[in-house]
mmCIF file of C-alpha atoms in Angstrom:
data_model
loop_
_atom_site.group_PDB
_atom_site.id
_atom_site.type_symbol
_atom_site.label_atom_id
_atom_site.label_comp_id
_atom_site.label_asym_id
_atom_site.label_seq_id
_atom_site.Cartn_x
_atom_site.Cartn_y
_atom_site.Cartn_z
ATOM 1 C CA UNK A 1 0.766 -36.455 -12.083
ATOM 2 C CA UNK A 2 1.313 -32.723 -11.628
ATOM 3 C CA UNK A 3 -1.294 -30.220 -12.803
ATOM 4 C CA UNK A 4 -0.848 -28.841 -16.318
ATOM 5 C CA UNK A 5 -0.471 -25.057 -16.573
ATOM 6 C CA UNK A 6 -1.754 -23.755 -19.926
ATOM 7 C CA UNK A 7 0.869 -22.033 -22.053
ATOM 8 C CA UNK A 8 0.101 -19.101 -24.365
ATOM 9 C CA UNK A 9 -0.560 -21.105 -27.533
ATOM 10 C CA UNK A 10 -2.584 -23.693 -25.644
ATOM 11 C CA UNK A 11 -4.733 -20.853 -24.340
ATOM 12 C CA UNK A 12 -5.761 -19.920 -27.869
ATOM 13 C CA UNK A 13 -5.779 -23.357 -29.532
ATOM 14 C CA UNK A 14 -6.864 -26.253 -27.356
ATOM 15 C CA UNK A 15 -5.601 -28.723 -29.969
ATOM 16 C CA UNK A 16 -2.062 -27.722 -28.978
ATOM 17 C CA UNK A 17 -2.509 -28.767 -25.364
ATOM 18 C CA UNK A 18 -0.950 -31.933 -23.979
ATOM 19 C CA UNK A 19 -3.411 -34.801 -23.993
ATOM 20 C CA UNK A 20 -3.837 -35.572 -20.319
ATOM 21 C CA UNK A 21 -7.503 -36.574 -20.292
ATOM 22 C CA UNK A 22 -8.098 -40.271 -19.674
ATOM 23 C CA UNK A 23 -11.097 -42.407 -20.450
ATOM 24 C CA UNK A 24 -13.198 -43.444 -17.457
ATOM 25 C CA UNK A 25 -13.692 -46.962 -16.159
ATOM 26 C CA UNK A 26 -10.429 -48.395 -17.433
ATOM 27 C CA UNK A 27 -8.106 -51.061 -16.125
ATOM 28 C CA UNK A 28 -4.332 -50.780 -16.448
ATOM 29 C CA UNK A 29 -2.426 -53.721 -17.916
ATOM 30 C CA UNK A 30 1.298 -54.465 -18.095
ATOM 31 C CA UNK A 31 2.806 -55.526 -21.443
ATOM 32 C CA UNK A 32 5.145 -57.724 -19.403
ATOM 33 C CA UNK A 33 2.296 -60.217 -19.229
ATOM 34 C CA UNK A 34 0.327 -62.095 -21.868
ATOM 35 C CA UNK A 35 -1.553 -61.883 -24.089
ATOM 36 C CA UNK A 36 0.439 -58.728 -24.892
ATOM 37 C CA UNK A 37 3.525 -59.316 -27.037
ATOM 38 C CA UNK A 38 6.596 -57.076 -27.200
ATOM 39 C CA UNK A 39 8.376 -57.226 -30.552
ATOM 40 C CA UNK A 40 11.605 -55.656 -31.762
ATOM 41 C CA UNK A 41 13.545 -56.202 -28.521
ATOM 42 C CA UNK A 42 15.318 -59.563 -29.040
ATOM 43 C CA UNK A 43 16.149 -60.265 -25.400
ATOM 44 C CA UNK A 44 12.851 -59.069 -23.912
ATOM 45 C CA UNK A 45 11.331 -62.515 -23.401
ATOM 46 C CA UNK A 46 14.323 -63.582 -21.331
ATOM 47 C CA UNK A 47 15.077 -60.398 -19.388
ATOM 48 C CA UNK A 48 11.699 -58.592 -19.289
ATOM 49 C CA UNK A 49 13.193 -55.125 -19.652
ATOM 50 C CA UNK A 50 12.764 -52.602 -22.440
ATOM 51 C CA UNK A 51 16.269 -52.789 -23.879
ATOM 52 C CA UNK A 52 17.720 -53.569 -27.323
ATOM 53 C CA UNK A 53 20.856 -55.430 -26.185
ATOM 54 C CA UNK A 54 21.183 -58.078 -23.485
ATOM 55 C CA UNK A 55 22.280 -57.003 -20.025
ATOM 56 C CA UNK A 56 25.442 -59.046 -20.511
ATOM 57 C CA UNK A 57 26.485 -56.558 -23.214
ATOM 58 C CA UNK A 58 27.301 -53.975 -20.529
ATOM 59 C CA UNK A 59 30.713 -55.560 -20.113
ATOM 60 C CA UNK A 60 31.305 -56.062 -23.845
ATOM 61 C CA UNK A 61 30.455 -52.818 -25.615
ATOM 62 C CA UNK A 62 31.483 -49.199 -25.258
ATOM 63 C CA UNK A 63 29.534 -47.110 -22.743
ATOM 64 C CA UNK A 64 27.686 -45.035 -25.400
ATOM 65 C CA UNK A 65 26.419 -48.197 -27.088
ATOM 66 C CA UNK A 66 25.268 -49.622 -23.771
ATOM 67 C CA UNK A 67 23.483 -46.345 -22.965
ATOM 68 C CA UNK A 68 21.794 -46.146 -26.362
ATOM 69 C CA UNK A 69 20.658 -49.763 -26.164
ATOM 70 C CA UNK A 70 18.178 -48.581 -23.514
ATOM 71 C CA UNK A 71 16.463 -46.442 -26.142
ATOM 72 C CA UNK A 72 13.490 -48.443 -27.367
ATOM 73 C CA UNK A 73 13.663 -47.692 -31.117
ATOM 74 C CA UNK A 74 11.794 -50.402 -33.003
ATOM 75 C CA UNK A 75 10.099 -51.762 -29.897
ATOM 76 C CA UNK A 76 6.420 -52.532 -30.436
ATOM 77 C CA UNK A 77 3.615 -53.650 -28.143
ATOM 78 C CA UNK A 78 1.161 -55.863 -30.033
ATOM 79 C CA UNK A 79 -2.259 -57.167 -29.012
ATOM 80 C CA UNK A 80 -5.914 -57.310 -30.023
ATOM 81 C CA UNK A 81 -8.820 -55.838 -28.081
ATOM 82 C CA UNK A 82 -12.431 -54.766 -28.418
ATOM 83 C CA UNK A 83 -11.962 -51.890 -25.983
ATOM 84 C CA UNK A 84 -13.719 -48.648 -26.945
ATOM 85 C CA UNK A 85 -10.782 -46.671 -25.538
ATOM 86 C CA UNK A 86 -7.007 -46.973 -25.382
ATOM 87 C CA UNK A 87 -4.693 -45.095 -23.046
ATOM 88 C CA UNK A 88 -1.030 -45.390 -22.102
ATOM 89 C CA UNK A 89 0.930 -44.532 -18.986
ATOM 90 C CA UNK A 90 4.684 -44.180 -19.579
ATOM 91 C CA UNK A 91 7.626 -43.684 -17.227
ATOM 92 C CA UNK A 92 10.737 -42.579 -19.126
ATOM 93 C CA UNK A 93 14.369 -42.814 -18.088
ATOM 94 C CA UNK A 94 14.972 -39.188 -19.073
ATOM 95 C CA UNK A 95 13.477 -36.050 -20.559
ATOM 96 C CA UNK A 96 12.884 -34.957 -24.140
ATOM 97 C CA UNK A 97 15.981 -32.870 -24.811
ATOM 98 C CA UNK A 98 16.806 -32.962 -28.520
ATOM 99 C CA UNK A 99 16.972 -29.627 -30.396
ATOM 100 C CA UNK A 100 15.943 -30.958 -33.814
ATOM 101 C CA UNK A 101 13.607 -33.883 -33.054
ATOM 102 C CA UNK A 102 10.064 -33.532 -31.696
ATOM 103 C CA UNK A 103 9.311 -34.938 -28.252
ATOM 104 C CA UNK A 104 6.606 -37.032 -29.900
ATOM 105 C CA UNK A 105 9.308 -38.917 -31.805
ATOM 106 C CA UNK A 106 12.018 -38.942 -29.154
ATOM 107 C CA UNK A 107 9.863 -39.912 -26.172
ATOM 108 C CA UNK A 108 6.315 -40.463 -27.415
ATOM 109 C CA UNK A 109 4.310 -43.464 -28.557
ATOM 110 C CA UNK A 110 1.952 -43.794 -31.476
ATOM 111 C CA UNK A 111 -0.774 -46.246 -32.389
ATOM 112 C CA UNK A 112 -1.745 -48.197 -35.503
ATOM 113 C CA UNK A 113 -4.672 -50.535 -35.980
ATOM 114 C CA UNK A 114 -5.713 -53.112 -38.561
ATOM 115 C CA UNK A 115 -8.695 -55.465 -38.836
ATOM 116 C CA UNK A 116 -8.577 -58.355 -36.369
ATOM 117 C CA UNK A 117 -6.275 -61.280 -37.157
ATOM 118 C CA UNK A 118 -4.575 -59.427 -40.011
ATOM 119 C CA UNK A 119 -1.126 -57.923 -40.536
ATOM 120 C CA UNK A 120 -2.218 -55.730 -43.424
ATOM 121 C CA UNK A 121 -3.939 -52.382 -44.038
ATOM 122 C CA UNK A 122 -2.565 -50.724 -40.907
ATOM 123 C CA UNK A 123 -4.088 -47.319 -40.201
ATOM 124 C CA UNK A 124 -2.429 -44.641 -38.079
ATOM 125 C CA UNK A 125 -4.612 -43.501 -35.169
ATOM 126 C CA UNK A 126 -2.834 -40.983 -32.930
ATOM 127 C CA UNK A 127 0.260 -40.045 -30.944
ATOM 128 C CA UNK A 128 0.851 -39.272 -27.291
ATOM 129 C CA UNK A 129 1.002 -35.504 -26.752
ATOM 130 C CA UNK A 130 2.461 -34.707 -23.365
ATOM 131 C CA UNK A 131 4.355 -32.002 -21.514
ATOM 132 C CA UNK A 132 7.906 -32.648 -22.674
ATOM 133 C CA UNK A 133 9.274 -31.323 -19.374
ATOM 134 C CA UNK A 134 7.987 -34.470 -17.661
ATOM 135 C CA UNK A 135 9.438 -37.973 -17.434
ATOM 136 C CA UNK A 136 6.055 -39.568 -16.757
ATOM 137 C CA UNK A 137 2.897 -39.081 -18.744
ATOM 138 C CA UNK A 138 -0.593 -40.471 -19.310
ATOM 139 C CA UNK A 139 -2.436 -40.021 -22.592
ATOM 140 C CA UNK A 140 -5.488 -41.252 -24.425
ATOM 141 C CA UNK A 141 -4.907 -42.633 -27.901
ATOM 142 C CA UNK A 142 -8.604 -43.020 -28.656
ATOM 143 C CA UNK A 143 -11.915 -42.938 -26.776
ATOM 144 C CA UNK A 144 -15.607 -43.640 -27.393
ATOM 145 C CA UNK A 145 -15.086 -46.003 -30.314
ATOM 146 C CA UNK A 146 -17.326 -48.916 -31.163
ATOM 147 C CA UNK A 147 -16.335 -51.895 -28.954
ATOM 148 C CA UNK A 148 -15.250 -54.140 -31.826
ATOM 149 C CA UNK A 149 -12.122 -56.274 -32.051
ATOM 150 C CA UNK A 150 -9.024 -54.591 -33.500
ATOM 151 C CA UNK A 151 -5.397 -55.537 -34.053
ATOM 152 C CA UNK A 152 -3.321 -52.878 -32.265
ATOM 153 C CA UNK A 153 0.365 -51.940 -32.530
ATOM 154 C CA UNK A 154 1.957 -49.367 -30.225
ATOM 155 C CA UNK A 155 5.343 -48.053 -31.346
ATOM 156 C CA UNK A 156 7.721 -47.221 -28.511
ATOM 157 C CA UNK A 157 9.951 -44.114 -28.086
ATOM 158 C CA UNK A 158 12.909 -43.803 -30.444
ATOM 159 C CA UNK A 159 15.439 -41.763 -28.478
ATOM 160 C CA UNK A 160 14.751 -42.380 -24.812
ATOM 161 C CA UNK A 161 14.711 -45.276 -22.386
ATOM 162 C CA UNK A 162 11.511 -46.591 -20.860
ATOM 163 C CA UNK A 163 11.188 -47.709 -17.257
ATOM 164 C CA UNK A 164 7.528 -48.748 -17.333
ATOM 165 C CA UNK A 165 4.549 -48.825 -19.671
ATOM 166 C CA UNK A 166 0.944 -49.488 -18.733
ATOM 167 C CA UNK A 167 -1.942 -49.894 -21.157
ATOM 168 C CA UNK A 168 -5.408 -48.674 -20.225
ATOM 169 C CA UNK A 169 -8.431 -50.523 -21.630
ATOM 170 C CA UNK A 170 -12.116 -50.642 -20.787
ATOM 171 C CA UNK A 171 -13.017 -52.706 -17.769
ATOM 172 C CA UNK A 172 -14.225 -56.058 -19.080
ATOM 173 C CA UNK A 173 -12.693 -55.570 -22.538
ATOM 174 C CA UNK A 174 -11.401 -58.670 -24.288
ATOM 175 C CA UNK A 175 -7.636 -58.843 -24.844
ATOM 176 C CA UNK A 176 -6.222 -61.375 -27.294
ATOM 177 C CA UNK A 177 -2.810 -62.280 -28.672
ATOM 178 C CA UNK A 178 -1.844 -60.445 -31.851
ATOM 179 C CA UNK A 179 -1.925 -62.261 -35.177
ATOM 180 C CA UNK A 180 1.183 -64.340 -35.781
ATOM 181 C CA UNK A 181 3.892 -63.226 -38.158
ATOM 182 C CA UNK A 182 4.251 -65.270 -41.331
ATOM 183 C CA UNK A 183 7.304 -66.898 -39.723
ATOM 184 C CA UNK A 184 9.551 -66.629 -36.673
ATOM 185 C CA UNK A 185 12.315 -65.084 -38.759
ATOM 186 C CA UNK A 186 13.475 -61.546 -37.972
ATOM 187 C CA UNK A 187 14.838 -58.698 -40.084
ATOM 188 C CA UNK A 188 17.840 -57.238 -38.217
ATOM 189 C CA UNK A 189 19.167 -53.761 -39.046
ATOM 190 C CA UNK A 190 22.447 -52.446 -37.618
ATOM 191 C CA UNK A 191 23.323 -48.816 -38.153
ATOM 192 C CA UNK A 192 23.489 -45.215 -37.048
ATOM 193 C CA UNK A 193 21.276 -42.405 -35.768
ATOM 194 C CA UNK A 194 19.266 -42.601 -38.980
ATOM 195 C CA UNK A 195 18.556 -46.267 -38.347
ATOM 196 C CA UNK A 196 17.594 -45.399 -34.761
ATOM 197 C CA UNK A 197 15.001 -42.982 -36.117
ATOM 198 C CA UNK A 198 16.571 -39.543 -35.988
ATOM 199 C CA UNK A 199 14.620 -37.394 -36.638
ATOM 200 C CA UNK A 200 11.127 -38.830 -37.164
ATOM 201 C CA UNK A 201 8.236 -36.788 -35.813
ATOM 202 C CA UNK A 202 6.711 -39.888 -34.212
ATOM 203 C CA UNK A 203 7.881 -43.493 -33.768
ATOM 204 C CA UNK A 204 5.735 -45.013 -36.498
ATOM 205 C CA UNK A 205 7.511 -42.928 -39.138
ATOM 206 C CA UNK A 206 10.964 -44.422 -38.531
ATOM 207 C CA UNK A 207 11.741 -46.402 -41.679
ATOM 208 C CA UNK A 208 12.071 -49.782 -39.965
ATOM 209 C CA UNK A 209 8.645 -49.297 -38.363
ATOM 210 C CA UNK A 210 7.194 -48.324 -41.741
ATOM 211 C CA UNK A 211 8.633 -51.508 -43.241
ATOM 212 C CA UNK A 212 7.217 -53.576 -40.377
ATOM 213 C CA UNK A 213 3.720 -52.539 -41.490
ATOM 214 C CA UNK A 214 4.411 -53.649 -45.046
ATOM 215 C CA UNK A 215 6.335 -56.878 -44.469
ATOM 216 C CA UNK A 216 4.752 -59.320 -41.970
ATOM 217 C CA UNK A 217 7.939 -60.127 -40.056
ATOM 218 C CA UNK A 218 9.482 -58.910 -36.824
ATOM 219 C CA UNK A 219 11.987 -56.084 -37.322
ATOM 220 C CA UNK A 220 14.933 -55.578 -34.944
ATOM 221 C CA UNK A 221 16.325 -52.030 -34.923
ATOM 222 C CA UNK A 222 19.938 -51.837 -33.751
ATOM 223 C CA UNK A 223 20.755 -48.286 -34.745
ATOM 224 C CA UNK A 224 23.097 -46.564 -32.274
ATOM 225 C CA UNK A 225 23.164 -42.809 -32.674
ATOM 226 C CA UNK A 226 26.685 -41.660 -33.499
ATOM 227 C CA UNK A 227 28.028 -45.051 -32.468
ATOM 228 C CA UNK A 228 27.323 -47.527 -35.245
ATOM 229 C CA UNK A 229 31.015 -48.144 -35.811
ATOM 230 C CA UNK A 230 31.001 -51.793 -36.820
ATOM 231 C CA UNK A 231 32.854 -53.135 -33.786
ATOM 232 C CA UNK A 232 33.393 -56.905 -33.718
ATOM 233 C CA UNK A 233 31.738 -57.059 -30.291
ATOM 234 C CA UNK A 234 28.478 -55.932 -31.882
ATOM 235 C CA UNK A 235 28.788 -58.548 -34.615
ATOM 236 C CA UNK A 236 29.208 -61.224 -31.953
ATOM 237 C CA UNK A 237 26.137 -60.022 -30.070
ATOM 238 C CA UNK A 238 23.984 -59.611 -33.177
ATOM 239 C CA UNK A 239 24.768 -63.113 -34.388
ATOM 240 C CA UNK A 240 23.128 -64.420 -31.196
ATOM 241 C CA UNK A 241 19.700 -63.341 -32.485
ATOM 242 C CA UNK A 242 17.923 -66.524 -33.481
ATOM 243 C CA UNK A 243 16.089 -67.109 -36.778
ATOM 244 C CA UNK A 244 17.361 -64.106 -38.743
ATOM 245 C CA UNK A 245 15.568 -63.539 -42.023
ATOM 246 C CA UNK A 246 18.079 -60.933 -43.121
ATOM 247 C CA UNK A 247 20.817 -58.670 -41.750
ATOM 248 C CA UNK A 248 21.108 -55.107 -43.056
ATOM 249 C CA UNK A 249 24.401 -53.321 -42.399
ATOM 250 C CA UNK A 250 23.925 -49.562 -42.713
ATOM 251 C CA UNK A 251 26.615 -48.033 -40.513
ATOM 252 C CA UNK A 252 28.792 -46.220 -43.056
ATOM 253 C CA UNK A 253 27.750 -42.840 -41.656
ATOM 254 C CA UNK A 254 29.453 -43.598 -38.318
ATOM 255 C CA UNK A 255 32.354 -45.636 -39.708
ATOM 256 C CA UNK A 256 34.919 -42.839 -39.357
ATOM 257 C CA UNK A 257 35.950 -42.780 -42.990
ATOM 258 C CA UNK A 258 37.129 -45.087 -45.731
ATOM 259 C CA UNK A 259 40.059 -46.719 -43.930
ATOM 260 C CA UNK A 260 38.148 -47.636 -40.748
ATOM 261 C CA UNK A 261 35.354 -48.987 -42.955
ATOM 262 C CA UNK A 262 37.901 -51.149 -44.800
ATOM 263 C CA UNK A 263 38.917 -52.624 -41.461
ATOM 264 C CA UNK A 264 35.539 -53.176 -39.838
ATOM 265 C CA UNK A 265 33.128 -54.215 -42.588
ATOM 266 C CA UNK A 266 34.874 -57.403 -43.835
ATOM 267 C CA UNK A 267 35.484 -58.519 -40.242
ATOM 268 C CA UNK A 268 31.884 -57.815 -39.210
ATOM 269 C CA UNK A 269 30.597 -59.906 -42.102
ATOM 270 C CA UNK A 270 33.036 -62.730 -41.349
ATOM 271 C CA UNK A 271 32.044 -62.890 -37.671
ATOM 272 C CA UNK A 272 28.375 -63.010 -38.582
ATOM 273 C CA UNK A 273 28.919 -65.572 -41.348
ATOM 274 C CA UNK A 274 30.654 -67.948 -38.924
ATOM 275 C CA UNK A 275 27.246 -68.551 -37.300
ATOM 276 C CA UNK A 276 24.831 -67.676 -40.118
ATOM 277 C CA UNK A 277 26.472 -68.846 -43.352
ATOM 278 C CA UNK A 278 23.330 -68.584 -45.503
ATOM 279 C CA UNK A 279 21.382 -65.681 -44.003
ATOM 280 C CA UNK A 280 20.939 -62.871 -46.564
ATOM 281 C CA UNK A 281 23.096 -59.843 -45.792
ATOM 282 C CA UNK A 282 22.424 -56.443 -47.338
ATOM 283 C CA UNK A 283 25.284 -53.943 -47.225
ATOM 284 C CA UNK A 284 23.670 -50.525 -47.585
ATOM 285 C CA UNK A 285 25.629 -47.405 -48.376
ATOM 286 C CA UNK A 286 24.325 -44.359 -46.586
ATOM 287 C CA UNK A 287 21.905 -41.746 -47.857
ATOM 288 C CA UNK A 288 23.196 -38.560 -49.469
ATOM 289 C CA UNK A 289 23.618 -35.526 -47.242
ATOM 290 C CA UNK A 290 22.428 -32.155 -48.497
ATOM 291 C CA UNK A 291 25.814 -30.428 -48.195
ATOM 292 C CA UNK A 292 27.598 -33.063 -50.272
ATOM 293 C CA UNK A 293 25.780 -31.768 -53.307
ATOM 294 C CA UNK A 294 27.633 -28.467 -52.821
ATOM 295 C CA UNK A 295 31.045 -29.669 -51.607
ATOM 296 C CA UNK A 296 33.140 -31.672 -54.129
ATOM 297 C CA UNK A 297 35.563 -33.070 -51.532
ATOM 298 C CA UNK A 298 32.757 -34.407 -49.335
ATOM 299 C CA UNK A 299 31.107 -35.892 -52.388
ATOM 300 C CA UNK A 300 34.319 -37.668 -53.366
ATOM 301 C CA UNK A 301 34.781 -39.153 -49.884
ATOM 302 C CA UNK A 302 31.202 -40.410 -49.901
ATOM 303 C CA UNK A 303 31.661 -41.902 -53.367
ATOM 304 C CA UNK A 304 34.835 -43.755 -52.333
ATOM 305 C CA UNK A 305 33.109 -45.378 -49.371
ATOM 306 C CA UNK A 306 30.176 -46.434 -51.499
ATOM 307 C CA UNK A 307 32.463 -47.919 -54.146
ATOM 308 C CA UNK A 308 34.388 -49.866 -51.506
ATOM 309 C CA UNK A 309 31.210 -51.421 -50.112
ATOM 310 C CA UNK A 310 29.983 -52.365 -53.561
ATOM 311 C CA UNK A 311 33.362 -53.850 -54.488
ATOM 312 C CA UNK A 312 33.507 -55.867 -51.261
ATOM 313 C CA UNK A 313 30.073 -57.350 -51.923
ATOM 314 C CA UNK A 314 31.047 -58.215 -55.493
ATOM 315 C CA UNK A 315 34.254 -59.853 -54.271
ATOM 316 C CA UNK A 316 32.412 -61.963 -51.683
ATOM 317 C CA UNK A 317 29.862 -63.037 -54.270
ATOM 318 C CA UNK A 318 32.652 -64.082 -56.630
ATOM 319 C CA UNK A 319 34.057 -66.175 -53.769
ATOM 320 C CA UNK A 320 30.747 -68.023 -53.532
ATOM 321 C CA UNK A 321 28.645 -66.051 -51.036
ATOM 322 C CA UNK A 322 25.547 -65.547 -53.179
ATOM 323 C CA UNK A 323 23.451 -64.382 -50.235
ATOM 324 C CA UNK A 324 25.151 -61.025 -49.820
ATOM 325 C CA UNK A 325 23.839 -57.972 -51.643
ATOM 326 C CA UNK A 326 24.647 -54.282 -52.093
ATOM 327 C CA UNK A 327 21.997 -51.576 -51.721
ATOM 328 C CA UNK A 328 22.795 -48.105 -53.045
ATOM 329 C CA UNK A 329 21.597 -45.745 -50.324
ATOM 330 C CA UNK A 330 22.124 -42.768 -52.619
ATOM 331 C CA UNK A 331 18.833 -43.655 -54.285
ATOM 332 C CA UNK A 332 16.859 -43.846 -51.041
ATOM 333 C CA UNK A 333 15.708 -40.235 -50.871
ATOM 334 C CA UNK A 334 14.637 -39.901 -54.471
ATOM 335 C CA UNK A 335 15.959 -37.679 -57.228
ATOM 336 C CA UNK A 336 16.860 -34.018 -57.522
ATOM 337 C CA UNK A 337 14.923 -32.920 -54.446
ATOM 338 C CA UNK A 338 16.596 -35.397 -52.046
ATOM 339 C CA UNK A 339 17.805 -32.515 -49.869
ATOM 340 C CA UNK A 340 14.191 -31.651 -49.016
ATOM 341 C CA UNK A 341 13.963 -34.897 -47.015
ATOM 342 C CA UNK A 342 16.149 -33.800 -44.079
ATOM 343 C CA UNK A 343 15.679 -31.775 -40.939
ATOM 344 C CA UNK A 344 19.336 -30.716 -40.569
ATOM 345 C CA UNK A 345 20.998 -31.669 -43.834
ATOM 346 C CA UNK A 346 21.616 -35.261 -42.739
ATOM 347 C CA UNK A 347 18.813 -36.771 -40.642
ATOM 348 C CA UNK A 348 15.578 -37.567 -42.490
ATOM 349 C CA UNK A 349 12.198 -36.064 -41.844
ATOM 350 C CA UNK A 350 9.102 -38.249 -42.113
ATOM 351 C CA UNK A 351 9.217 -37.682 -45.869
ATOM 352 C CA UNK A 352 12.784 -38.970 -45.952
ATOM 353 C CA UNK A 353 11.950 -42.074 -43.938
ATOM 354 C CA UNK A 354 8.953 -42.788 -46.140
ATOM 355 C CA UNK A 355 11.160 -42.639 -49.228
ATOM 356 C CA UNK A 356 13.766 -44.867 -47.577
ATOM 357 C CA UNK A 357 11.088 -47.459 -46.822
ATOM 358 C CA UNK A 358 9.770 -47.196 -50.386
ATOM 359 C CA UNK A 359 13.265 -47.901 -51.725
ATOM 360 C CA UNK A 360 14.007 -50.847 -49.431
ATOM 361 C CA UNK A 361 10.602 -52.535 -49.558
ATOM 362 C CA UNK A 362 10.902 -54.167 -52.996
ATOM 363 C CA UNK A 363 14.460 -55.288 -52.247
ATOM 364 C CA UNK A 364 13.420 -56.974 -49.014
ATOM 365 C CA UNK A 365 10.341 -58.566 -50.552
ATOM 366 C CA UNK A 366 12.459 -60.008 -53.358
ATOM 367 C CA UNK A 367 14.909 -61.521 -50.880
ATOM 368 C CA UNK A 368 12.520 -62.568 -48.114
ATOM 369 C CA UNK A 369 9.093 -63.364 -49.531
#
């Protein structure tokens, strides 16, 4: 690792420096091996790479989708340990380079803990703070704690690929499997940049990661920034995921308009239904954008797309599919101050993602639990 050169602000406030100090007397462990478990990456157990789609998808999907599938949004490393310290070593595929999303969210990792053998009362601990000009970093997440058993979840970067991750724990520390989910079923979400986590300040604040702390199931995030277009190839790949608890379709924002949405959404649902005839499907219209409140034509276009999705769900239910539901995304960001929940007029801040999770949580619990 290259030596850190203090920058002006770091000179005056040490809390603004990258965290490059590591605990002493630690061993490095690979999450590729037990008892560590990697969740949120459906093909990880088979292929052992940090990727959201199978390698076979390279020949089936468009190049941008294949590229974005290397971003580890929704990936989690789960385990239990009594280590008094926790560090991570990360090798990224690229640099932090987004103008409106912090490096901590794009390329960082954050940590949550709960009491041992529980999937409740998760508490945020800390986030990796590193020099964003680097592709490799080492950071402490905590040090000098009491050596008692804890359930630990590490959330992986949202907008960058990961080559390697190593986890540093005290020499001699116990490492156990994480507590089991309430079932093997998985909540699968297909969507856009917002689904992928743009622009959360850290990975744990992406709305699917928030929901994963509230609902004791594995969540699969298949948001593809700018490229959630509802292609049939994606429906065919997604239907391969075994034991789905629910499928959420939230790709309106990338659909290309009302007419493309009319073409892709019914076909996507049909392809998925051919394999999973009874799995609950939630069709979610997208959140409101700030500028639509000020532009009548944009508002009308948004309203037409929402009405089409709601009408399609109603039609399918009338035809006998009682396991398909419509979720009005317009309500996700709250009331009159919804525009305060965005970093650029479209992508949510942490506040926006928290409100999205608050809106979806009761719907999912009604359907799933």
